[in-house]
Coordinates of C-alpha atoms and ligand atoms in Angstrom, one line a residue:
M1 CA 0.0 0.0 0.0
L2 CA 1.4 3.4 -0.9
G3 CA 1.1 6.4 1.5
L4 CA -1.3 9.2 0.7
M5 CA 1.0 12.1 0.7
Q6 CA 1.5 14.6 -2.1
D7 CA 3.9 13.9 -5.0
W8 CA 6.2 16.9 -4.4
P9 CA 9.5 16.3 -6.2
L10 CA 12.5 17.6 -4.3
L11 CA 13.7 20.2 -6.7
C12 CA 16.6 22.7 -6.0
H13 CA 14.7 25.7 -7.2
R14 CA 12.0 25.1 -4.7
I15 CA 14.6 26.2 -2.2
I16 CA 15.2 29.7 -3.7
E17 CA 11.4 30.0 -4.2
H18 CA 10.9 29.3 -0.5
A19 CA 13.7 31.8 0.4
A20 CA 12.0 34.5 -1.7
Q21 CA 8.6 33.9 -0.3
I22 CA 9.4 33.5 3.4
H23 CA 12.8 35.3 3.7
G24 CA 12.5 37.7 0.8
T25 CA 14.1 40.7 2.4
Q26 CA 17.0 38.8 3.9
E27 CA 20.2 40.2 2.5
I28 CA 22.9 38.8 0.3
V29 CA 26.0 41.0 0.5
T30 CA 29.0 40.6 -1.9
R31 CA 32.4 42.1 -2.3
S32 CA 31.9 42.5 -6.0
V33 CA 34.7 41.5 -8.4
E34 CA 34.5 45.1 -9.8
G35 CA 35.3 46.4 -6.2
P36 CA 32.3 47.9 -4.4
I37 CA 30.1 46.1 -1.8
H38 CA 26.9 45.0 -3.5
R39 CA 23.6 44.3 -1.6
T40 CA 20.6 42.4 -2.7
N41 CA 18.1 40.0 -1.1
Y42 CA 16.5 36.6 -1.6
K43 CA 13.5 37.9 -3.5
N44 CA 15.7 39.7 -6.1
I45 CA 17.9 36.6 -6.4
R46 CA 14.9 34.5 -7.2
D47 CA 13.5 37.1 -9.7
R48 CA 16.9 37.3 -11.5
A49 CA 17.5 33.6 -11.4
L50 CA 14.1 33.2 -13.2
K51 CA 15.5 35.6 -15.9
V52 CA 18.6 33.4 -16.2
S53 CA 16.3 30.4 -16.7
Q54 CA 14.2 32.2 -19.3
R55 CA 17.2 33.5 -21.2
L56 CA 18.9 30.0 -21.3
D57 CA 15.6 28.5 -22.4
R58 CA 15.3 31.0 -25.2
D59 CA 18.9 30.1 -26.2
G60 CA 17.8 26.5 -26.6
I61 CA 19.4 25.1 -23.4
K62 CA 17.4 22.0 -22.5
L63 CA 16.9 19.5 -19.8
G64 CA 20.3 17.7 -19.1
D65 CA 22.4 20.3 -21.0
R66 CA 25.5 21.4 -19.1
V67 CA 26.2 25.1 -18.4
A68 CA 29.6 25.8 -16.8
T69 CA 30.5 28.5 -14.3
I70 CA 34.1 29.5 -13.6
A71 CA 33.4 32.2 -11.0
W72 CA 33.9 33.5 -7.4
N73 CA 31.3 33.5 -4.7
T74 CA 29.0 36.4 -5.7
W75 CA 25.3 37.1 -5.9
R76 CA 25.4 36.7 -9.7
H77 CA 26.9 33.3 -9.4
L78 CA 24.1 32.3 -7.0
E79 CA 21.5 33.6 -9.4
A80 CA 23.1 31.6 -12.3
W81 CA 23.3 28.5 -10.0
Y82 CA 19.5 28.5 -9.5
G83 CA 18.7 29.8 -13.0
I84 CA 20.5 26.9 -14.6
M85 CA 19.0 24.2 -12.4
G86 CA 15.6 25.8 -12.7
I87 CA 15.1 24.5 -16.2
G88 CA 16.7 21.1 -15.6
A89 CA 20.0 22.1 -17.1
I90 CA 23.2 21.1 -15.1
C91 CA 25.2 23.7 -13.3
H92 CA 28.8 22.6 -13.8
T93 CA 31.0 24.6 -11.4
V94 CA 34.6 24.5 -12.6
N95 CA 37.6 25.2 -10.3
P96 CA 39.5 28.2 -11.8
R97 CA 42.6 27.2 -9.8
L98 CA 43.2 24.2 -12.0
F99 CA 45.8 24.4 -14.8
P100 CA 44.2 25.9 -18.0
E101 CA 44.7 22.6 -19.9
Q102 CA 42.8 20.8 -17.1
I103 CA 39.9 23.3 -17.3
A104 CA 39.7 22.7 -21.1
W105 CA 39.8 19.0 -20.5
I106 CA 36.9 19.1 -18.0
V107 CA 34.8 21.5 -20.1
N108 CA 35.3 19.1 -23.1
H109 CA 34.5 16.0 -21.0
A110 CA 31.3 17.6 -19.7
Q111 CA 30.4 19.0 -23.2
D112 CA 29.4 22.3 -21.6
R113 CA 27.3 24.5 -24.0
V114 CA 27.5 27.9 -22.2
L115 CA 30.2 29.2 -19.9
M116 CA 29.6 31.9 -17.3
T117 CA 32.6 33.6 -15.8
D118 CA 34.0 36.5 -13.9
L119 CA 36.2 39.3 -15.3
T120 CA 39.2 37.7 -13.5
F121 CA 39.1 34.6 -15.7
V122 CA 38.5 36.2 -19.1
P123 CA 42.3 36.3 -20.1
I124 CA 42.8 32.6 -19.1
L125 CA 39.7 31.5 -21.0
E126 CA 40.8 33.5 -24.1
K127 CA 44.0 31.4 -24.2
I128 CA 42.2 28.0 -24.1
A129 CA 38.9 28.9 -25.9
D130 CA 39.9 27.2 -29.1
K131 CA 40.3 24.0 -27.1
M132 CA 36.7 24.2 -25.9
P133 CA 34.6 23.9 -29.1
S134 CA 31.4 22.8 -27.3
I135 CA 31.0 26.3 -25.8
E136 CA 28.5 28.3 -27.8
R137 CA 28.5 31.5 -25.7
Y138 CA 30.4 33.1 -22.9
V139 CA 28.5 35.2 -20.4
V140 CA 30.7 37.5 -18.2
F141 CA 29.4 38.3 -14.7
T142 CA 29.5 42.0 -15.1
D143 CA 27.7 45.0 -16.7
K144 CA 28.3 46.8 -20.0
A145 CA 30.4 49.5 -18.3
H146 CA 33.0 46.9 -17.0
M147 CA 32.9 44.5 -20.0
P148 CA 36.3 44.1 -21.5
Q149 CA 37.1 43.8 -25.2
T150 CA 37.4 40.0 -25.7
T151 CA 37.8 37.4 -28.4
L152 CA 35.5 34.9 -26.5
K153 CA 32.8 33.6 -28.7
N154 CA 29.4 35.5 -28.5
A155 CA 30.6 37.1 -25.2
V156 CA 28.0 39.2 -23.5
P157 CA 27.9 41.0 -20.1
Y158 CA 25.6 39.1 -17.8
E159 CA 23.5 42.2 -17.0
D160 CA 22.7 42.8 -20.7
W161 CA 22.1 39.2 -21.2
I162 CA 19.4 38.8 -18.5
A163 CA 18.0 42.3 -19.3
Q164 CA 16.7 40.6 -22.5
A165 CA 14.4 38.4 -20.4
D166 CA 11.3 39.9 -18.7
G167 CA 11.2 37.3 -16.0
D168 CA 7.6 36.2 -16.9
F169 CA 8.7 32.5 -16.7
K170 CA 7.9 29.5 -14.6
W171 CA 10.4 27.1 -13.2
K172 CA 10.2 23.8 -15.0
T173 CA 9.2 20.6 -13.1
F174 CA 10.6 17.2 -13.7
E175 CA 11.5 14.1 -11.8
E176 CA 13.5 14.7 -8.6
N177 CA 16.3 12.3 -9.6
T178 CA 17.1 14.6 -12.6
A179 CA 20.8 15.8 -12.6
A180 CA 21.1 19.3 -11.2
A181 CA 24.8 20.0 -10.8
M182 CA 28.2 18.7 -11.5
C183 CA 31.7 19.1 -10.0
Y184 CA 34.9 17.3 -11.0
T185 CA 37.1 15.9 -8.4
S186 CA 40.6 17.4 -8.4
G187 CA 42.2 14.0 -8.5
T188 CA 46.0 14.2 -7.8
T189 CA 46.5 11.2 -10.2
G190 CA 44.7 10.4 -13.4
D191 CA 42.0 12.4 -15.1
P192 CA 39.5 14.4 -13.0
K193 CA 36.2 12.5 -12.5
G194 CA 32.8 14.2 -12.8
V195 CA 30.4 13.9 -9.8
L196 CA 26.8 14.4 -10.8
Y197 CA 24.4 15.6 -8.1
S198 CA 20.7 15.2 -8.5
H199 CA 17.9 17.6 -7.4
R200 CA 16.9 15.1 -4.8
S201 CA 20.4 14.5 -3.4
N202 CA 21.0 18.3 -3.1
V203 CA 17.7 18.9 -1.3
L204 CA 18.3 16.0 1.1
H205 CA 21.8 17.2 1.7
A206 CA 20.6 20.7 2.5
L207 CA 18.3 19.2 5.2
M208 CA 21.3 17.3 6.6
A209 CA 23.3 20.5 6.7
N210 CA 20.6 22.4 8.4
T211 CA 20.7 21.1 12.0
G212 CA 22.5 22.8 14.8
D213 CA 25.0 19.9 15.0
S214 CA 25.8 20.4 11.3
L215 CA 26.6 23.9 9.8
G216 CA 24.8 25.4 12.8
A217 CA 23.2 28.4 11.2
N218 CA 19.5 29.7 11.3
A219 CA 17.4 32.5 9.8
G220 CA 18.8 34.9 12.4
D221 CA 22.4 34.2 11.5
T222 CA 24.8 35.5 8.9
M223 CA 27.0 33.0 7.0
L224 CA 30.1 33.9 5.1
P225 CA 31.1 31.0 2.9
V226 CA 34.8 31.4 2.1
V227 CA 34.5 27.9 0.6
P228 CA 33.9 28.6 -3.1
L229 CA 30.7 27.6 -4.9
F230 CA 33.0 25.6 -7.2
H231 CA 34.5 23.5 -4.4
A232 CA 32.6 20.4 -3.6
N233 CA 29.1 21.8 -4.1
S234 CA 29.9 24.8 -1.9
W235 CA 29.7 22.3 1.1
G236 CA 25.9 22.6 0.6
I237 CA 25.8 26.2 1.8
A238 CA 24.3 27.6 -1.5
F239 CA 21.3 25.4 -0.7
S240 CA 21.3 25.3 3.0
A241 CA 21.5 29.0 3.7
P242 CA 18.5 30.0 1.4
S243 CA 16.5 27.0 2.7
M244 CA 16.7 28.5 6.2
G245 CA 16.8 32.2 5.3
T246 CA 20.3 32.7 6.6
K247 CA 21.9 36.0 5.5
L248 CA 24.8 35.4 3.1
V249 CA 28.0 37.4 2.7
F250 CA 30.1 36.5 -0.3
P251 CA 33.8 37.4 -0.4
G252 CA 34.1 37.6 -4.2
A253 CA 37.7 37.4 -5.4
K254 CA 39.4 38.5 -2.2
L255 CA 40.1 35.6 0.2
D256 CA 43.2 37.0 2.0
G257 CA 43.1 37.4 5.8
A258 CA 42.6 41.1 5.8
S259 CA 39.7 41.1 3.3
V260 CA 37.9 38.2 5.0
F261 CA 38.4 39.9 8.4
E262 CA 37.0 43.1 7.1
L263 CA 33.8 41.5 5.8
L264 CA 33.4 39.3 9.0
E265 CA 33.6 42.5 11.0
T266 CA 31.5 45.0 9.0
E267 CA 28.7 42.5 8.2
K268 CA 28.7 41.2 11.8
V269 CA 29.1 37.7 10.4
T270 CA 28.2 34.9 13.0
H271 CA 29.0 31.8 10.9
T272 CA 31.8 31.1 8.4
A273 CA 33.1 28.1 6.6
G274 CA 36.4 27.4 4.8
V275 CA 39.6 25.3 4.5
P276 CA 42.4 25.5 7.1
T277 CA 44.6 27.6 4.8
V278 CA 42.0 30.4 4.9
W279 CA 41.8 30.3 8.7
L280 CA 45.6 30.3 9.0
M281 CA 45.6 33.6 7.0
L282 CA 42.8 35.1 9.1
L283 CA 44.3 34.1 12.4
N284 CA 47.7 35.5 11.4
H285 CA 46.0 38.8 10.4
I286 CA 44.1 38.9 13.7
A287 CA 47.2 38.1 15.8
A288 CA 49.5 40.5 13.9
N289 CA 47.1 43.4 14.3
H290 CA 45.6 42.6 17.8
L291 CA 42.1 42.4 16.4
K292 CA 38.9 41.0 17.7
L293 CA 35.7 39.5 16.1
P294 CA 33.0 40.0 18.7
H295 CA 30.2 38.8 16.4
L296 CA 31.7 35.6 15.1
R297 CA 30.3 32.5 16.9
F298 CA 30.9 29.5 14.6
V299 CA 33.7 28.4 12.2
V300 CA 33.2 25.3 10.0
C301 CA 36.6 23.9 8.9
G302 CA 37.1 21.0 6.5
G303 CA 38.8 19.9 3.3
S304 CA 42.0 19.0 5.2
A305 CA 42.6 18.1 8.8
M306 CA 42.2 21.1 11.1
P307 CA 45.4 21.5 13.2
R308 CA 44.9 21.5 17.0
S309 CA 46.7 24.8 17.4
M310 CA 44.1 26.4 15.0
I311 CA 41.1 24.8 16.9
K312 CA 42.6 26.2 20.2
A313 CA 43.0 29.7 18.7
F314 CA 39.3 29.9 17.8
V315 CA 38.2 28.3 21.1
D316 CA 40.2 30.9 22.9
M317 CA 38.4 33.6 21.0
G318 CA 35.1 32.1 22.3
V319 CA 34.2 30.7 18.8
T320 CA 32.5 27.3 18.3
V321 CA 34.7 25.2 16.0
R322 CA 33.0 22.6 13.8
H323 CA 35.7 20.4 12.2
A324 CA 34.0 18.6 9.3
W325 CA 35.1 15.9 6.9
G326 CA 33.6 15.1 3.5
M327 CA 34.3 14.9 -0.2
T328 CA 33.0 16.0 -3.6
E329 CA 31.5 12.5 -4.0
M330 CA 29.4 13.0 -0.8
S331 CA 27.8 16.4 -1.7
P332 CA 30.1 16.8 0.4
I333 CA 29.2 16.4 4.1
G334 CA 30.4 13.2 5.7
T335 CA 30.9 13.9 9.4
L336 CA 31.0 16.9 11.7
A337 CA 32.6 17.1 15.2
A338 CA 29.7 18.5 17.3
L339 CA 30.1 17.6 20.9
K340 CA 27.1 15.4 21.9
P341 CA 26.6 14.0 25.3
P342 CA 28.6 12.9 27.2
F343 CA 31.3 15.0 25.6
A344 CA 29.6 18.4 25.7
E345 CA 30.9 19.1 29.2
L346 CA 34.5 18.3 28.5
E347 CA 37.1 21.0 29.1
G348 CA 40.7 21.7 28.2
D349 CA 42.7 19.2 26.3
A350 CA 40.0 16.5 26.5
R351 CA 37.6 18.9 24.8
L352 CA 40.2 19.7 22.1
D353 CA 40.8 16.0 21.6
M354 CA 37.1 15.6 20.6
L355 CA 36.9 18.8 18.5
Q356 CA 39.9 17.5 16.6
T357 CA 38.2 14.3 15.4
Q358 CA 36.4 14.6 12.1
G359 CA 33.2 13.9 14.1
Y360 CA 30.1 11.7 13.5
P361 CA 27.8 11.6 10.5
P362 CA 24.4 13.3 10.3
F363 CA 21.4 11.2 9.5
G364 CA 21.7 10.3 5.8
V365 CA 25.3 9.1 5.9
Q366 CA 26.3 5.6 6.9
M367 CA 29.9 4.6 7.3
K368 CA 32.0 1.5 8.0
I369 CA 35.7 0.7 8.1
T370 CA 37.2 -2.4 6.5
D371 CA 40.5 -4.1 5.9
D372 CA 41.9 -4.5 2.4
A373 CA 39.8 -7.7 1.9
G374 CA 36.6 -5.8 2.7
K375 CA 36.1 -7.4 6.2
E376 CA 34.5 -4.9 8.6
L377 CA 36.7 -3.7 11.4
P378 CA 35.6 -2.8 15.0
W379 CA 34.6 0.7 16.1
D380 CA 37.1 0.9 19.0
G381 CA 38.8 4.2 18.2
K382 CA 42.1 2.4 17.6
T383 CA 41.8 0.1 14.6
F384 CA 42.5 1.8 11.2
G385 CA 40.6 0.8 8.2
R386 CA 39.4 1.9 4.8
L387 CA 36.5 4.3 5.3
K388 CA 33.5 3.5 3.2
V389 CA 30.2 5.4 3.0
S390 CA 26.6 5.1 1.7
G391 CA 23.7 7.5 1.6
P392 CA 21.2 9.3 -0.7
A393 CA 23.7 12.1 -1.4
V394 CA 26.7 9.8 -2.0
S395 CA 27.9 9.0 -5.6
K396 CA 27.1 5.7 -7.1
A397 CA 29.1 6.3 -10.4
Y398 CA 31.1 9.0 -12.2
F399 CA 29.9 10.9 -15.2
R400 CA 30.6 9.1 -18.5
I401 CA 32.8 6.5 -16.8
D402 CA 31.3 3.0 -17.0
A403 CA 32.7 1.4 -13.9
N404 CA 31.1 0.2 -10.6
I405 CA 32.5 2.2 -7.7
L406 CA 30.5 0.6 -4.9
D407 CA 31.2 -2.6 -2.9
E408 CA 28.7 -5.5 -2.7
D409 CA 26.8 -3.7 0.1
G410 CA 26.5 -0.5 -1.9
Y411 CA 29.3 1.4 0.0
F412 CA 31.7 3.8 -1.7
D413 CA 35.4 3.6 -0.8
T414 CA 36.4 7.2 0.2
G415 CA 40.1 6.5 -0.2
D416 CA 40.6 7.7 3.4
V417 CA 41.9 5.6 6.2
A418 CA 40.1 6.1 9.6
T419 CA 39.3 4.9 13.0
I420 CA 35.7 5.1 14.5
D421 CA 35.0 5.0 18.2
G422 CA 32.1 3.5 20.0
H423 CA 30.1 6.8 19.9
G424 CA 30.5 7.0 16.1
Y425 CA 33.3 9.7 16.1
M426 CA 35.5 9.2 13.1
R427 CA 39.2 10.2 12.9
I428 CA 40.9 10.3 9.6
T429 CA 44.4 8.9 9.9
D430 CA 45.3 9.3 6.2
R431 CA 44.6 9.0 2.6
S432 CA 45.0 5.3 1.8
K433 CA 47.8 6.2 -0.6
D434 CA 49.6 8.5 1.8
V435 CA 49.6 6.3 4.9
I436 CA 53.2 5.2 5.7
K437 CA 53.7 1.5 5.9
S438 CA 56.5 0.8 8.3
G439 CA 57.4 -2.8 9.1
G440 CA 53.8 -3.9 8.3
E441 CA 52.3 -1.3 10.6
W442 CA 50.6 2.0 9.5
I443 CA 51.7 5.4 10.5
S444 CA 49.4 8.4 10.0
S445 CA 51.0 11.2 8.0
I446 CA 48.2 13.5 9.1
D447 CA 48.9 13.0 12.8
L448 CA 52.6 13.8 12.3
E449 CA 51.8 16.9 10.3
N450 CA 49.3 18.1 12.9
L451 CA 51.8 17.6 15.7
A452 CA 54.6 19.3 13.8
V453 CA 52.6 22.5 13.0
G454 CA 52.0 22.9 16.7
H455 CA 55.7 23.9 17.0
P456 CA 55.7 27.7 17.2
A457 CA 58.3 28.1 14.4
V458 CA 56.5 25.9 11.9
A459 CA 54.2 27.4 9.2
E460 CA 53.3 24.2 7.4
A461 CA 54.4 20.6 7.6
A462 CA 54.0 17.6 5.3
V463 CA 54.9 14.0 5.9
I464 CA 55.6 11.4 3.2
G465 CA 56.7 7.8 3.3
V466 CA 60.2 7.3 1.9
H467 CA 61.7 3.9 1.0
H468 CA 63.7 2.4 3.8
P469 CA 65.7 -0.9 3.3
K470 CA 64.7 -2.3 6.6
W471 CA 61.2 -1.0 7.3
D472 CA 59.9 -0.6 3.8
E473 CA 58.8 3.0 4.4
R474 CA 59.7 5.5 7.1
P475 CA 58.3 9.1 7.6
L476 CA 60.1 12.1 6.2
L477 CA 58.9 15.4 7.7
I478 CA 59.1 18.3 5.3
V479 CA 58.8 21.7 7.1
Q480 CA 58.3 25.3 6.0
L481 CA 59.2 27.6 8.8
K482 CA 57.3 30.8 9.6
Q483 CA 58.8 33.9 8.1
G484 CA 61.6 35.1 10.3
A485 CA 61.4 32.1 12.6
T486 CA 64.2 29.7 13.3
A487 CA 64.2 26.1 14.5
T488 CA 66.6 23.2 13.9
R489 CA 65.8 19.6 13.1
E490 CA 66.7 18.7 16.7
D491 CA 64.4 21.4 18.1
I492 CA 61.4 20.0 16.2
L493 CA 62.2 16.4 17.0
K494 CA 62.5 17.3 20.6
Y495 CA 59.1 19.0 20.5
M496 CA 57.5 15.9 19.0
D497 CA 59.2 13.4 21.2
G498 CA 56.9 11.9 23.8
K499 CA 53.7 13.1 22.1
I500 CA 53.6 10.1 19.7
A501 CA 54.7 6.5 19.8
K502 CA 58.5 6.3 19.4
W503 CA 58.3 4.3 16.2
W504 CA 56.1 7.0 14.6
M505 CA 58.9 9.6 15.0
P506 CA 60.1 11.0 11.6
D507 CA 63.5 9.5 10.6
D508 CA 64.5 12.9 9.2
I509 CA 63.3 16.5 8.7
V510 CA 64.0 18.6 5.6
F511 CA 63.3 22.3 5.4
V512 CA 61.8 23.9 2.3
D513 CA 60.7 27.4 1.2
G514 CA 57.2 26.3 0.1
I515 CA 55.0 23.3 0.2
P516 CA 53.0 22.6 -3.0
H517 CA 49.2 22.5 -2.9
T518 CA 46.4 21.2 -5.1
A519 CA 43.7 23.4 -6.6
T520 CA 41.6 22.9 -3.6
G521 CA 44.3 23.8 -1.1
K522 CA 45.4 20.3 0.0
I523 CA 49.1 19.4 0.3
L524 CA 50.2 17.9 -3.1
K525 CA 51.9 14.8 -1.9
T526 CA 52.5 13.4 -5.4
A527 CA 54.7 16.5 -6.1
L528 CA 56.5 16.0 -2.8
R529 CA 57.1 12.3 -3.5
D530 CA 58.5 13.3 -6.8
Q531 CA 60.7 16.0 -5.3
F532 CA 62.2 13.6 -2.8
K533 CA 62.3 10.5 -4.9
A534 CA 66.1 10.5 -4.8
Y535 CA 66.2 11.2 -1.1
S536 CA 67.6 8.5 1.2
F537 CA 67.6 8.5 5.0
P538 CA 70.9 9.1 6.9
N539 CA 70.1 5.9 8.8
A540 CA 69.1 3.9 5.7
A541 CA 72.4 2.1 5.5
A542 CA 71.2 -0.4 8.1
Ligands
LIG601 P1 37.5 17.0 -2.0 O1 36.6 16.0 -2.7 O2 38.4 17.7 -2.9 O3 36.7 17.8 -1.0 O4 38.5 16.1 -1.1 C1 38.0 15.1 -0.2 C2 39.1 14.6 0.6 O5 39.7 15.6 1.4 C3 38.7 13.6 1.6 O6 38.6 12.3 1.0 C4 39.8 13.6 2.6 O7 41.0 12.9 2.2 C5 40.2 15.1 2.7 N1 39.5 15.8 3.8 C6 38.4 16.5 3.7 N2 38.1 17.0 5.0 C7 39.0 16.5 5.8 C8 39.3 16.7 7.2 N3 38.5 17.4 8.0 N4 40.4 16.1 7.7 C9 41.2 15.3 6.9 N5 41.0 15.2 5.6 C10 39.9 15.8 5.0

């Protein structure tokens, strides 16, 4: 027997429609790419998103067609986001930090028909446009006054382009499993892989993000997503914030510590979200200038492990830290480290220990850890295993790749190695390809990195496994010191000694001027392994 509830497909544009009706005057503030601060609200965003839909529809963009955006977080990008999805086309957010050839590869693989972009990226796109023949038109997120001379095909300023639509248009309706958005993983090896979100998965994911134990914001709050719309589905914030009527503050092209601080302060931002690199820049700016952020209450941090020293810095400012783990393939939320009973009352180091875990999953994400043969491992907080996940917002396949990516129980292997404790708190110990295999045992490169960055002279640290004749692999610690700071190999080893098992101690430390990063800000271990492939440990003669 079927239930007698309404057939109400979970479509993304219902979210912006709800925001416009119920929270219509709630503000969206942007540091525009042109410079000035721009203010609009959810009603205007909905009205102009409808014009985007109408204009795309008139250009012949149909259900299932891909429309790319290569753009910063701005109100125009949000309008385009909903306008594209509102006719059943697929909003393909492309990461501008990729190499130009990779951008062209991705656009070709996705067969995008229209490309919307910011002024910043026009010169890069001009250089690779001939490699992207599927693009019929470029729309530049600006007005006529700021539109540059460009060779881009059929290029038009966004404001002129939508002015040609009167907005007398209705969202299209279709089945909720229809594709809505697309994001390629920034794989460090092999070609990028396209993750294809559906309307249903995005709406369900927004509901997962909406609880206090998740992103933590409500209608009365102000959220500044430093995390870009092009990074892992904007961590769900572009859906979650409008669904609740949260005020949004977009940083545009300026993500340095001083610019982010200024917006956090002037817009009285209560909630913000971004990767550790961004928070490092912000905290350095705050410390160097003796500043305070009295309105900030909540910082979500994910994408890479959040160092303990960073968690402590925010906690000491009276800010709630929400360390989160997830991935593009998971829409992306996987787990969040909220302190549930009996941990809520913890203080001092014991509290930091829990905040530093990657946390537990919201309803809608199931996880397990297994050995290499697929056998489930215990949730004892100690045993490492391959972390696998399932849920309605987790990928079951990649775009245009005909391969099964699930195990026999329907779980997706995240490529991460983790422990899970009896309360469901997960701790990432490594990427499976980065874990150091020493004498048949595993050493977590992330744990060593987190420890090393706690040393006051260390700006950034990376650990890779280097071949060792006796142990197979041993950890090599690569350190970039803070500007003007000094520390020797012995100082850092002394600092680490006693805080980890003896056999986890790095066999050597090398100092570098800079550590390479991927386009999403993660340490690029493949490049480091390459750089140190000729390295051999001083003790390796054994
Ligand atoms: P992406 O799909 O680019 O967001 O990358 C996802 C990967 O980033 C995960 O599989 C993890 O390896 C890593 N990651 C994300 N969040 C965290 C975190 N909080 N701690 C450690 N690693 C993380």
